[in-house]
Coordinates of C-alpha atoms (C1' of nucleotides) in Angstrom, one line a residue:
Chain H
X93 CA 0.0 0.0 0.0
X94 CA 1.5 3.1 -1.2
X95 CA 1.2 6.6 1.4
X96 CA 2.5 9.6 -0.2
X97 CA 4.2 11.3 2.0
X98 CA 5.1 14.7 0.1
X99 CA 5.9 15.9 -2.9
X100 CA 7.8 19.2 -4.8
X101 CA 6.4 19.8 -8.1
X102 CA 5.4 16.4 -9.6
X103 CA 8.2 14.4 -7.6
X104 CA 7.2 12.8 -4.6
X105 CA 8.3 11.4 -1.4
X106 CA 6.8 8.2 0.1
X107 CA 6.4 4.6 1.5
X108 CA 5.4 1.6 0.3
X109 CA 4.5 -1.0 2.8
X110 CA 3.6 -4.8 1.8
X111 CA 3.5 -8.0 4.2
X112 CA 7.3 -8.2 3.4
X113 CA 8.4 -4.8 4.9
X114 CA 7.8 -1.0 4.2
X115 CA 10.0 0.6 1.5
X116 CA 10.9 4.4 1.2
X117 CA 10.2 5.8 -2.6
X118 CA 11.7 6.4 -4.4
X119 CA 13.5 3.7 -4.6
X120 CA 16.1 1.1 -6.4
X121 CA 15.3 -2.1 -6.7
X122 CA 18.5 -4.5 -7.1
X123 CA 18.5 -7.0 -9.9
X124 CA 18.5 -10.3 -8.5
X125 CA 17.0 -12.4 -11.9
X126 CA 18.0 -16.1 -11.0
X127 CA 17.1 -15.0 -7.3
X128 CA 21.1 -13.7 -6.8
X129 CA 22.8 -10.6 -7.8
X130 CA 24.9 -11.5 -11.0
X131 CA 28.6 -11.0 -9.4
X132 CA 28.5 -13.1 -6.0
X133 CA 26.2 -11.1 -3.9
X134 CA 24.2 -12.9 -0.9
X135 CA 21.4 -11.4 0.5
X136 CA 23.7 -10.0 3.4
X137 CA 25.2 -8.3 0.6
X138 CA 22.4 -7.1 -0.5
X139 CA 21.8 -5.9 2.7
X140 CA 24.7 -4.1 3.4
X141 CA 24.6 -2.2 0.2
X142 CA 20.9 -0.7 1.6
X143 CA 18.9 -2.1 -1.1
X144 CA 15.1 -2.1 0.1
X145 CA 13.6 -4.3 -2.0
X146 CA 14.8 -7.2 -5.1
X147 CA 14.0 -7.5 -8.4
X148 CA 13.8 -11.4 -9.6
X149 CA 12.8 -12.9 -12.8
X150 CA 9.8 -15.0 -13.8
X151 CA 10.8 -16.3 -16.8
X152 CA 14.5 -17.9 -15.7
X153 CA 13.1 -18.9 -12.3
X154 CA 10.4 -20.9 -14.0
X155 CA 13.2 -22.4 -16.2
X156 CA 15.6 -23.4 -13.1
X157 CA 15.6 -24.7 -10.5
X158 CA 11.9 -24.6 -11.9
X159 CA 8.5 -22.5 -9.9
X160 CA 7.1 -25.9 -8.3
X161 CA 10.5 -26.5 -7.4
X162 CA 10.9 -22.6 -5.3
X163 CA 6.6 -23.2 -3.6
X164 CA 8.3 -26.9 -2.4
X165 CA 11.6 -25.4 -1.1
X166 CA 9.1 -22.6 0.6
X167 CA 9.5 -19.9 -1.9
X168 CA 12.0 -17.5 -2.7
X169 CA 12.1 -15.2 0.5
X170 CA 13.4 -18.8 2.3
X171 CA 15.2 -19.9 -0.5
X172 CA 17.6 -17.0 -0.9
X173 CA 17.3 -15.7 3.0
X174 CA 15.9 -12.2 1.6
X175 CA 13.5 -11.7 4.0
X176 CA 12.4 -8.4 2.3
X177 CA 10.1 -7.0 -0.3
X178 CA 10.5 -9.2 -3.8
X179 CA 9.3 -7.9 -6.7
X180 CA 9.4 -10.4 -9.6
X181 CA 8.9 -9.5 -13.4
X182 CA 6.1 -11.2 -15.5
X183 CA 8.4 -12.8 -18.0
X184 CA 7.0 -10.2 -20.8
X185 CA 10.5 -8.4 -21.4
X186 CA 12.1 -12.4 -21.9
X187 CA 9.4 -12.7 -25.1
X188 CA 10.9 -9.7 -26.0
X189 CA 14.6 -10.0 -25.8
X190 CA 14.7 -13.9 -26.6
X191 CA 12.7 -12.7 -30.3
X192 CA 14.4 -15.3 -31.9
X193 CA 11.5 -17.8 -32.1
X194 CA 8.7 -16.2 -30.4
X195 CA 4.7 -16.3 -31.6
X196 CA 2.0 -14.0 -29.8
X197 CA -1.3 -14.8 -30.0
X198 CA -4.5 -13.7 -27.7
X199 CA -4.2 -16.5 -25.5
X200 CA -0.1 -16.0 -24.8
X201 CA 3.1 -16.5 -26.2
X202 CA 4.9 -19.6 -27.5
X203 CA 8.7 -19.2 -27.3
X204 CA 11.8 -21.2 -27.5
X205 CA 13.8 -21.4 -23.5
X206 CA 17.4 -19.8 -24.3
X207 CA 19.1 -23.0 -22.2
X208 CA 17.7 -25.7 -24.1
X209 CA 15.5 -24.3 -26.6
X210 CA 12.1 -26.3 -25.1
X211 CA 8.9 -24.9 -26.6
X212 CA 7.4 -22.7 -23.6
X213 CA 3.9 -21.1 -23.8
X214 CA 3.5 -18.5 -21.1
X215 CA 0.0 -16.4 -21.0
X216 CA -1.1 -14.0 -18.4
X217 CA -2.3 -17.6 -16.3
X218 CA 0.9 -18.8 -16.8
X219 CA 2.5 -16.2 -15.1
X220 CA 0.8 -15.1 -12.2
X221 CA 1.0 -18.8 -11.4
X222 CA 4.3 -19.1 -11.4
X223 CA 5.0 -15.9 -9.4
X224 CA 2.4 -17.1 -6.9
X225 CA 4.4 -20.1 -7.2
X226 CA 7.8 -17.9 -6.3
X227 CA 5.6 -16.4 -3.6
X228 CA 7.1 -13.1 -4.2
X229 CA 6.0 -9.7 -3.0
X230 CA 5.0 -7.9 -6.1
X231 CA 4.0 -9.7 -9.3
X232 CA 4.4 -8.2 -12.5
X233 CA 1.7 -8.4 -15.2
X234 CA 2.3 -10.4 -18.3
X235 CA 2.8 -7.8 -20.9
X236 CA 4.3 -7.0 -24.5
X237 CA 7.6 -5.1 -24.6
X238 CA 7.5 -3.7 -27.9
X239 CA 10.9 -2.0 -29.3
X240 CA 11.0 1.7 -30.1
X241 CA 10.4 2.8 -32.8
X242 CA 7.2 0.3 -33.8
X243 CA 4.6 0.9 -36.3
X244 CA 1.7 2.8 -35.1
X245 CA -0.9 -0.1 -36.1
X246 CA 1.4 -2.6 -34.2
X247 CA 1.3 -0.5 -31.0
X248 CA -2.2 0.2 -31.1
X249 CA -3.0 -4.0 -31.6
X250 CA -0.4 -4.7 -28.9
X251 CA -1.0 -2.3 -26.5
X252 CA -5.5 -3.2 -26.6
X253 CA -3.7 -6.9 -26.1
X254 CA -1.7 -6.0 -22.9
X255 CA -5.2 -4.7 -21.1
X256 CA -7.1 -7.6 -22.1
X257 CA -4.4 -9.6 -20.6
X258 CA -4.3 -7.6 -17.4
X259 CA -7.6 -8.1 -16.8
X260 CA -6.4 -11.9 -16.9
X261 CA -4.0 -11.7 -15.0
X262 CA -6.0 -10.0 -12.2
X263 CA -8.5 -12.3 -12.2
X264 CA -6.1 -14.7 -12.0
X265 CA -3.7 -12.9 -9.4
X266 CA -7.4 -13.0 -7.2
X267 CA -8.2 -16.9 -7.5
X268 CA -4.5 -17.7 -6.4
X269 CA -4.5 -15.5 -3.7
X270 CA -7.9 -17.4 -2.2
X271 CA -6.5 -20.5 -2.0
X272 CA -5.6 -21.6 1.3
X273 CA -2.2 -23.1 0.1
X274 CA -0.7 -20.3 -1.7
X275 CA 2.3 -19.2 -0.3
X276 CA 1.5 -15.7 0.0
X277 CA -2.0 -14.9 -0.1
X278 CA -1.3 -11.1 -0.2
X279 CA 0.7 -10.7 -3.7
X280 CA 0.4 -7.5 -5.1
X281 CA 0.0 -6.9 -9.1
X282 CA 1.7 -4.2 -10.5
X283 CA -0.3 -3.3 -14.2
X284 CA 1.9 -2.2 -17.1
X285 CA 1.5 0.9 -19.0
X286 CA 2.4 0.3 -22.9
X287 CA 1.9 2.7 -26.4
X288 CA 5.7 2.7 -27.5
X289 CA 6.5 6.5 -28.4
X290 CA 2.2 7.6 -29.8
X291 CA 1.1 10.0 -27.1
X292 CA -2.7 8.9 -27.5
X293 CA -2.2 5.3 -27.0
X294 CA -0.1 5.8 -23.9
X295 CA -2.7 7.9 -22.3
X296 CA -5.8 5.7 -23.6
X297 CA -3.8 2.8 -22.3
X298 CA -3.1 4.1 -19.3
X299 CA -6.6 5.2 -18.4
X300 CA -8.2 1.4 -19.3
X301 CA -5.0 -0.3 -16.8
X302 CA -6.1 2.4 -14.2
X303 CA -10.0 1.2 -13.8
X304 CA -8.6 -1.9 -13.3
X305 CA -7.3 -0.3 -9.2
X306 CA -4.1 -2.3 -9.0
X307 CA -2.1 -1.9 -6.3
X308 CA 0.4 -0.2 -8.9
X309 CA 1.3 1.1 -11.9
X310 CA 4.1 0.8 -14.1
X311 CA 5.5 2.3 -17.5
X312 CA 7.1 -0.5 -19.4
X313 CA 8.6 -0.2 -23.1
X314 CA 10.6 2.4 -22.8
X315 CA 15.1 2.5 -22.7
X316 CA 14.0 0.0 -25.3
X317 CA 15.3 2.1 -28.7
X318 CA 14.0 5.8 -28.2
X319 CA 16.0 8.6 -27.8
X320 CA 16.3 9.5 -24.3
X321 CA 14.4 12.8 -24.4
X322 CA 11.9 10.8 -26.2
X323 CA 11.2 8.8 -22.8
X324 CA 11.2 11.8 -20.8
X325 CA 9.0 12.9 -22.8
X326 CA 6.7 10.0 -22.8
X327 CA 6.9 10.0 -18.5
X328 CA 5.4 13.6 -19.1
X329 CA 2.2 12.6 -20.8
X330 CA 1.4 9.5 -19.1
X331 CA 1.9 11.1 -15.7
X332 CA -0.9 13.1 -15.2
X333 CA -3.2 10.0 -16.5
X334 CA -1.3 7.7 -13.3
X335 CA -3.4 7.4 -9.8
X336 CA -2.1 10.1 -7.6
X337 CA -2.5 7.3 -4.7
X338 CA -0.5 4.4 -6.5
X339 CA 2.9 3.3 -6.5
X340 CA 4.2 4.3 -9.9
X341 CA 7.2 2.3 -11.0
X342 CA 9.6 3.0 -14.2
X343 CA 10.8 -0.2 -15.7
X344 CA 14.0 -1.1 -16.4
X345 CA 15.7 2.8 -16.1
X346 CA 18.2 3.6 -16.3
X347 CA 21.7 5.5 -15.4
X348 CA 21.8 8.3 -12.6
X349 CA 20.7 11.0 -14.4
X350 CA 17.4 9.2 -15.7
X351 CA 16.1 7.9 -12.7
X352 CA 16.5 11.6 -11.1
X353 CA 15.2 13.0 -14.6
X354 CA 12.0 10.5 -13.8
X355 CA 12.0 11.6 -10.0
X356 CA 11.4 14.6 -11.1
X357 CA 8.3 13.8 -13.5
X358 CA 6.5 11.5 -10.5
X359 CA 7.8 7.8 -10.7
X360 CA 8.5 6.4 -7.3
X361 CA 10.5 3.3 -8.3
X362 CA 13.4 1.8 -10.5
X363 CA 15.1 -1.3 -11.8
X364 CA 17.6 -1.6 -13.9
X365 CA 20.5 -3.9 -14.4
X366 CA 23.2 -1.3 -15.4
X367 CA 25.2 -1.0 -11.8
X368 CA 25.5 -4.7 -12.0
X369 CA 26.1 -5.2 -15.0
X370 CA 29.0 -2.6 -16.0
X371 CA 30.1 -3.0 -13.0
X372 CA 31.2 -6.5 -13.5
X373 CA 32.5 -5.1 -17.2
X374 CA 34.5 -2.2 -15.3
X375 CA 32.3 0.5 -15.0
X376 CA 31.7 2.1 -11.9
X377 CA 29.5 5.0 -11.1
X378 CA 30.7 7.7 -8.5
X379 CA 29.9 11.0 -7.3
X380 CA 32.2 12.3 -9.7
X381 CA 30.9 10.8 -13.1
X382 CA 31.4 7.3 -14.5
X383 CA 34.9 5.7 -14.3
X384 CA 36.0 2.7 -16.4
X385 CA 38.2 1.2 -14.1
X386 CA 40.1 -0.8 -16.9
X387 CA 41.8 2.2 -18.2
X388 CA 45.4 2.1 -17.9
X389 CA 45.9 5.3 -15.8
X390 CA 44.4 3.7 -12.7
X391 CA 47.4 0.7 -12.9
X392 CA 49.4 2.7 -10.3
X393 CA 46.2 5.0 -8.2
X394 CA 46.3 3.9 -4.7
X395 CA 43.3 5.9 -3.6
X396 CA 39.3 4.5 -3.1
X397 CA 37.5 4.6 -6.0
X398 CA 35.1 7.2 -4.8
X399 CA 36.3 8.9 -1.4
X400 CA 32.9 10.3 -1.3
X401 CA 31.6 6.8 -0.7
X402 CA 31.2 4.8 2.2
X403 CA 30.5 1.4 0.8
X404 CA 33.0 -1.6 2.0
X405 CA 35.2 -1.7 -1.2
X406 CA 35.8 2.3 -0.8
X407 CA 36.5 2.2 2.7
X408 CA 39.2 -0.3 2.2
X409 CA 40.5 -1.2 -1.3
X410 CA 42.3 0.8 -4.4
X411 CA 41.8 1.6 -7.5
X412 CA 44.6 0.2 -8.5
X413 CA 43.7 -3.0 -6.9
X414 CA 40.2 -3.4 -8.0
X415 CA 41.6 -2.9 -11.9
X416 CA 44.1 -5.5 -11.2
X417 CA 41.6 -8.1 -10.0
X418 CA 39.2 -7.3 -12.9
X419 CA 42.2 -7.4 -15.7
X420 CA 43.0 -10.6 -14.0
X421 CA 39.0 -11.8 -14.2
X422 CA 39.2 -12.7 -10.4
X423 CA 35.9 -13.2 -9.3
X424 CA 36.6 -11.0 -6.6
X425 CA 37.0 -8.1 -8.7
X426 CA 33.3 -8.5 -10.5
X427 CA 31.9 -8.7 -6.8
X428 CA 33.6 -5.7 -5.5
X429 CA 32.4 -3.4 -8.4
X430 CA 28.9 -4.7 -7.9
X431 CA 29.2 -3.6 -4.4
X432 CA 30.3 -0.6 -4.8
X433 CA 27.8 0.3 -8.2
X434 CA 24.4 -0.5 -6.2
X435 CA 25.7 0.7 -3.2
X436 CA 25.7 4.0 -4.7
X437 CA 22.7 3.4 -6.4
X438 CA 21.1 3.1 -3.2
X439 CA 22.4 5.8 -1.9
X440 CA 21.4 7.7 -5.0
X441 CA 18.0 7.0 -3.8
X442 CA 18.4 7.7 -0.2
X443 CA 19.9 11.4 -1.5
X444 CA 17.2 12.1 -3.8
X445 CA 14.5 11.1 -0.7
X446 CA 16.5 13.5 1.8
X447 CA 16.8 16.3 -0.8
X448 CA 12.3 15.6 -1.6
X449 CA 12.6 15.5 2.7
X450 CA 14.1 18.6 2.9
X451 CA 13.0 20.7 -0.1
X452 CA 16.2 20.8 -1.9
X453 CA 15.4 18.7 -5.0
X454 CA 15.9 21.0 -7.3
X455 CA 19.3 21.9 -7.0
X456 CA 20.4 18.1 -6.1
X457 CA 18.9 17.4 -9.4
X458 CA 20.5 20.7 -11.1
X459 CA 23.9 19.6 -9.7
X460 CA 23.9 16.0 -10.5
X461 CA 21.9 15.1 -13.3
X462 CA 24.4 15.7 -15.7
X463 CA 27.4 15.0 -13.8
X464 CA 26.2 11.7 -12.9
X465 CA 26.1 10.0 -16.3
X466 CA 29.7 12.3 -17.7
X467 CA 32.7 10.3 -18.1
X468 CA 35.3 10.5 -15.7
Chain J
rG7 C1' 78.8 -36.0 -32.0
rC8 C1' 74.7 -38.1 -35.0
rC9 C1' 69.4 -38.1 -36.2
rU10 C1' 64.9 -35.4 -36.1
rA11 C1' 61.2 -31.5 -35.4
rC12 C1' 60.5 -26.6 -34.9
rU13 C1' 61.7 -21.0 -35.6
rU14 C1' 55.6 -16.1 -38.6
rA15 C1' 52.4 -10.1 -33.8
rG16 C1' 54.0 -9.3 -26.7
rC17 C1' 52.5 -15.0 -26.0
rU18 C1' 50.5 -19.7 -28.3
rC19 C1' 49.9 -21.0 -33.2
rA20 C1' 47.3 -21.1 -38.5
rG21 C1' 49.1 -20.0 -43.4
rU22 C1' 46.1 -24.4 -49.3
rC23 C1' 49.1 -25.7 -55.7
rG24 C1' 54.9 -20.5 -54.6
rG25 C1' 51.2 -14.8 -56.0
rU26 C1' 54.3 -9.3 -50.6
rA27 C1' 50.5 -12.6 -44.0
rG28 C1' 45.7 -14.4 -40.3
rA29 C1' 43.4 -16.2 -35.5
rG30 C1' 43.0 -16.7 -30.2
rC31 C1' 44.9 -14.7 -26.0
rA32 C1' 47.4 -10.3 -24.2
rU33 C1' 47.5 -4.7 -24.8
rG34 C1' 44.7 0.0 -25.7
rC35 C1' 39.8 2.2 -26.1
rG36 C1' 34.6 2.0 -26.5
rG37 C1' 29.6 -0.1 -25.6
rC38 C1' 26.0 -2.1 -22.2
rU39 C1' 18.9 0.8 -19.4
rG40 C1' 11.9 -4.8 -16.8
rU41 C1' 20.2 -9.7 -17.7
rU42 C1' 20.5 -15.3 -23.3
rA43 C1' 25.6 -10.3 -21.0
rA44 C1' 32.7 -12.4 -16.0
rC45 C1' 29.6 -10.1 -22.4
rC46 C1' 30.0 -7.5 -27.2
rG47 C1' 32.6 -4.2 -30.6
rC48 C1' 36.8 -1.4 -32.5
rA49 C1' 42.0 -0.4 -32.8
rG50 C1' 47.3 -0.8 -32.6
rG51 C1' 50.9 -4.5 -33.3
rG52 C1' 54.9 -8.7 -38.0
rU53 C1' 62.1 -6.9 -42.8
rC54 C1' 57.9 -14.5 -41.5
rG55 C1' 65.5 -16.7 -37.1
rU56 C1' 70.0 -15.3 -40.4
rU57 C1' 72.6 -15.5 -45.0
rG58 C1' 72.6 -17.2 -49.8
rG59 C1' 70.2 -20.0 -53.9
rU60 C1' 66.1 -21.5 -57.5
rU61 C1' 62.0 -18.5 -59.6
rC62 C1' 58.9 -13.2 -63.2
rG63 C1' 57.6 -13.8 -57.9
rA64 C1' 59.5 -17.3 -51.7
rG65 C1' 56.5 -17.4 -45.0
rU66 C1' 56.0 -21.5 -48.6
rC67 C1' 61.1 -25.0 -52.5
rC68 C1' 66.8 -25.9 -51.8
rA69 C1' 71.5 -25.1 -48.9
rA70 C1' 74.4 -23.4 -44.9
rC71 C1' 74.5 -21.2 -40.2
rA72 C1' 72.2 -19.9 -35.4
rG73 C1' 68.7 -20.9 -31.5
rU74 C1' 65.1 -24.3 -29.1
rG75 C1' 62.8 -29.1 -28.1
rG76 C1' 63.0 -34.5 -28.5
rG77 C1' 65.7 -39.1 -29.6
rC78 C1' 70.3 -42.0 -30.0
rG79 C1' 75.2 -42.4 -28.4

RNA sequence: GCCUACUUAGCUCAGUCGGUAGAGCAUGCGGCUGUUAACCGCAGGGUCGUUGGUUCGAGUCCAACAGUGGGCG
């Protein structure tokens, strides 16, 4: 259940609070897609880098160890010891990055699984079975990620599908929860907002997923192709068309500078594997700008990578150090960047909630936006 | 000492019937936005051990020498 707590301009300040813990928004959720951070993170890492809530995957969860599998092991929460909120996606972004061999129809969509190319169907059913299965916090609903740019006819056909779906998987999302076996009889479902880059269709979309009184809203299908100003611009006209007194979640955004950006337009919550990601590939974000740590003039730099940070790897280690181990492809080296990257993502989002707390958003947002996403 | 194999990019090696050289790794740089991603892309880098010979033309065929490995004494 989402409490607003302030806001400045369109941004706001709030909580979030589920049968798995109360969250503070806006908020980072750490990408956890086979129920671990990619790079050797635990849940007490998870922990100690302040994330509030973790993001896991449908689609690769249902694959391995398999959903019936999680539900007999007692779900995900026991499984990986994360005892706070889980949000897991619906699968619909898998359809839409494994296109290979992929077929959509009304009922669902047939695809090929990436390990061992097995035939999977997965519908809206499908899906909020195996998340009930999962037992996680927040299901997703089973949408269709379209790339940007799409052709408007396309869109249109899609995005009509998505709410007809929705409706599925709500009614679905309801009979799960009534049974007295399910593992968590109180999962939320998150509705998807789709239209690609047509103004119209967003907002008409939007209104039909609103009557629908999830417990949130999200704007999917976008950092999928369009320019960046282009999704900005898209936050702009949906907003306004979003329940004032729902959760509003951005999917899959983004660097620094566009989850402030999105802050500033009204969305309340991010994913996004980027920090874990680059940060196994070298890239680590600081207060200073991005730093690819594999550059050469960082063989011989004894100091933190960010001495503005406080996470375990700054407080300790080198830069020199940490190149070393990642040039060497020591495990080691992957885990400490991931450390460090959503450690200052979540303290990205604990600055942007103290600057909404104490009415200096603007000028954290004027002074890091840019700086945030520069090259060091 | 004799026999034999090898010598091509920093390293390990390809290189067809003779037509002025390629890869992987390494190095340097870049990319990554609801993870098929410890991944992907680009770039730099070679008087083909040396000296001769055959040939229009030799990394490639021949000889000698040098170095390295293996075998036999």
């Amino acid at each position: 259940m989402y409490k607003l707590i302030r806001q400045a301009g369109t941004a706001r300040r709030g909580e979030f609070t589920t049968v798995h813990g109360t969250f503070q928004t806006p908020a980072f959720m750490n990408v956890a897609t086979a129920g671990a951070i990619k790079g050797g993170l635990s849940a007490d890492d998870l922990r100690n880098v302040g994330c509030q809530v973790m993001l896991s995957n449908t689609y690769h969860l249902h694959l391995r160890p398999g959903d019936d599998v999680i539900r007999h092991l007692g779900g995900l929460h026991k499984l990986s010891c994360w005892n706070g909120p889980i949000l897991t996606d619906s699968g619909g972004f898998q359809v839409f990055s494994l296109a290979k061999l992929r077929k959509i129809t009304e009922e669902g969509t047939h695809f090929s699984s990436h390990i061992d190319g097995k035939n999977i169907f997965m519908g809206p059913e499908q899906s909020m079975q195996i998340q009930s299965n999962i037992g996680s916090t927040i299901a997703m609903a089973f949408d269709e990620c379209i790339e940007n740019p799409s052709p408007r006819e396309y869109v249109e056909k899609s995005a009509a599908r998505t709410v007809r779906w929705l409706a599925r998987c709500k009614n679905e999302m309801n009979r799960l929860n009534s049974l007295p076996d399910t593992l968590n009889q109180h999962q939320l479902l998150f509705g998807i907002n789709q239209g690609g880059c047509y103004d119209d269709i967003r907002i008409d979309n939007m209104k039909s997923i609103a009557e629908l009184d999830l417990d949130g809203y999200a704007i999917g299908g976008l950092a999928v192709g369009e320019p960046t100003e282009e999704m900005y611009r898209i936050i702009d006209v949906v907003e306004p068309h979003m329940p004032k007194d729902k959760i509003r979640y951005l999917m899959g955004v983004g660097t620094p500078g566009n989850i402030i950006e999105a802050v500033r337009r009204g969305v309340d919550l991010f994913d996004c594997v980027m920090p874990a990601r680059n940060g196994r590939h070298g890239h680590l974000f600081t207060w200073q700008g991005i730093m690819n740590i594999n550059n050469s003039k960082y063989i011989e730099d004894n100091s933190p990578i960010d001495s503005a940070c406080g996470c375990e790897v700054c407080k300790k280690y080198s830069r020199a150090y940490l190149r070393h181990l990642i040039k060497a492809n020591e495990m080691l080296g992957m885990r400490f960047a991931v450390i460090h990257n959503l450690y200052f993502y979540n303290e990205l989002m604990l600055k942007i909630r103290d600057s909404l707390d104490e009415g200096t958003f603007e000028s954290f947002a004027e002074k890091y936006t840019d700086l945030l996403d520069s090259r060091i």
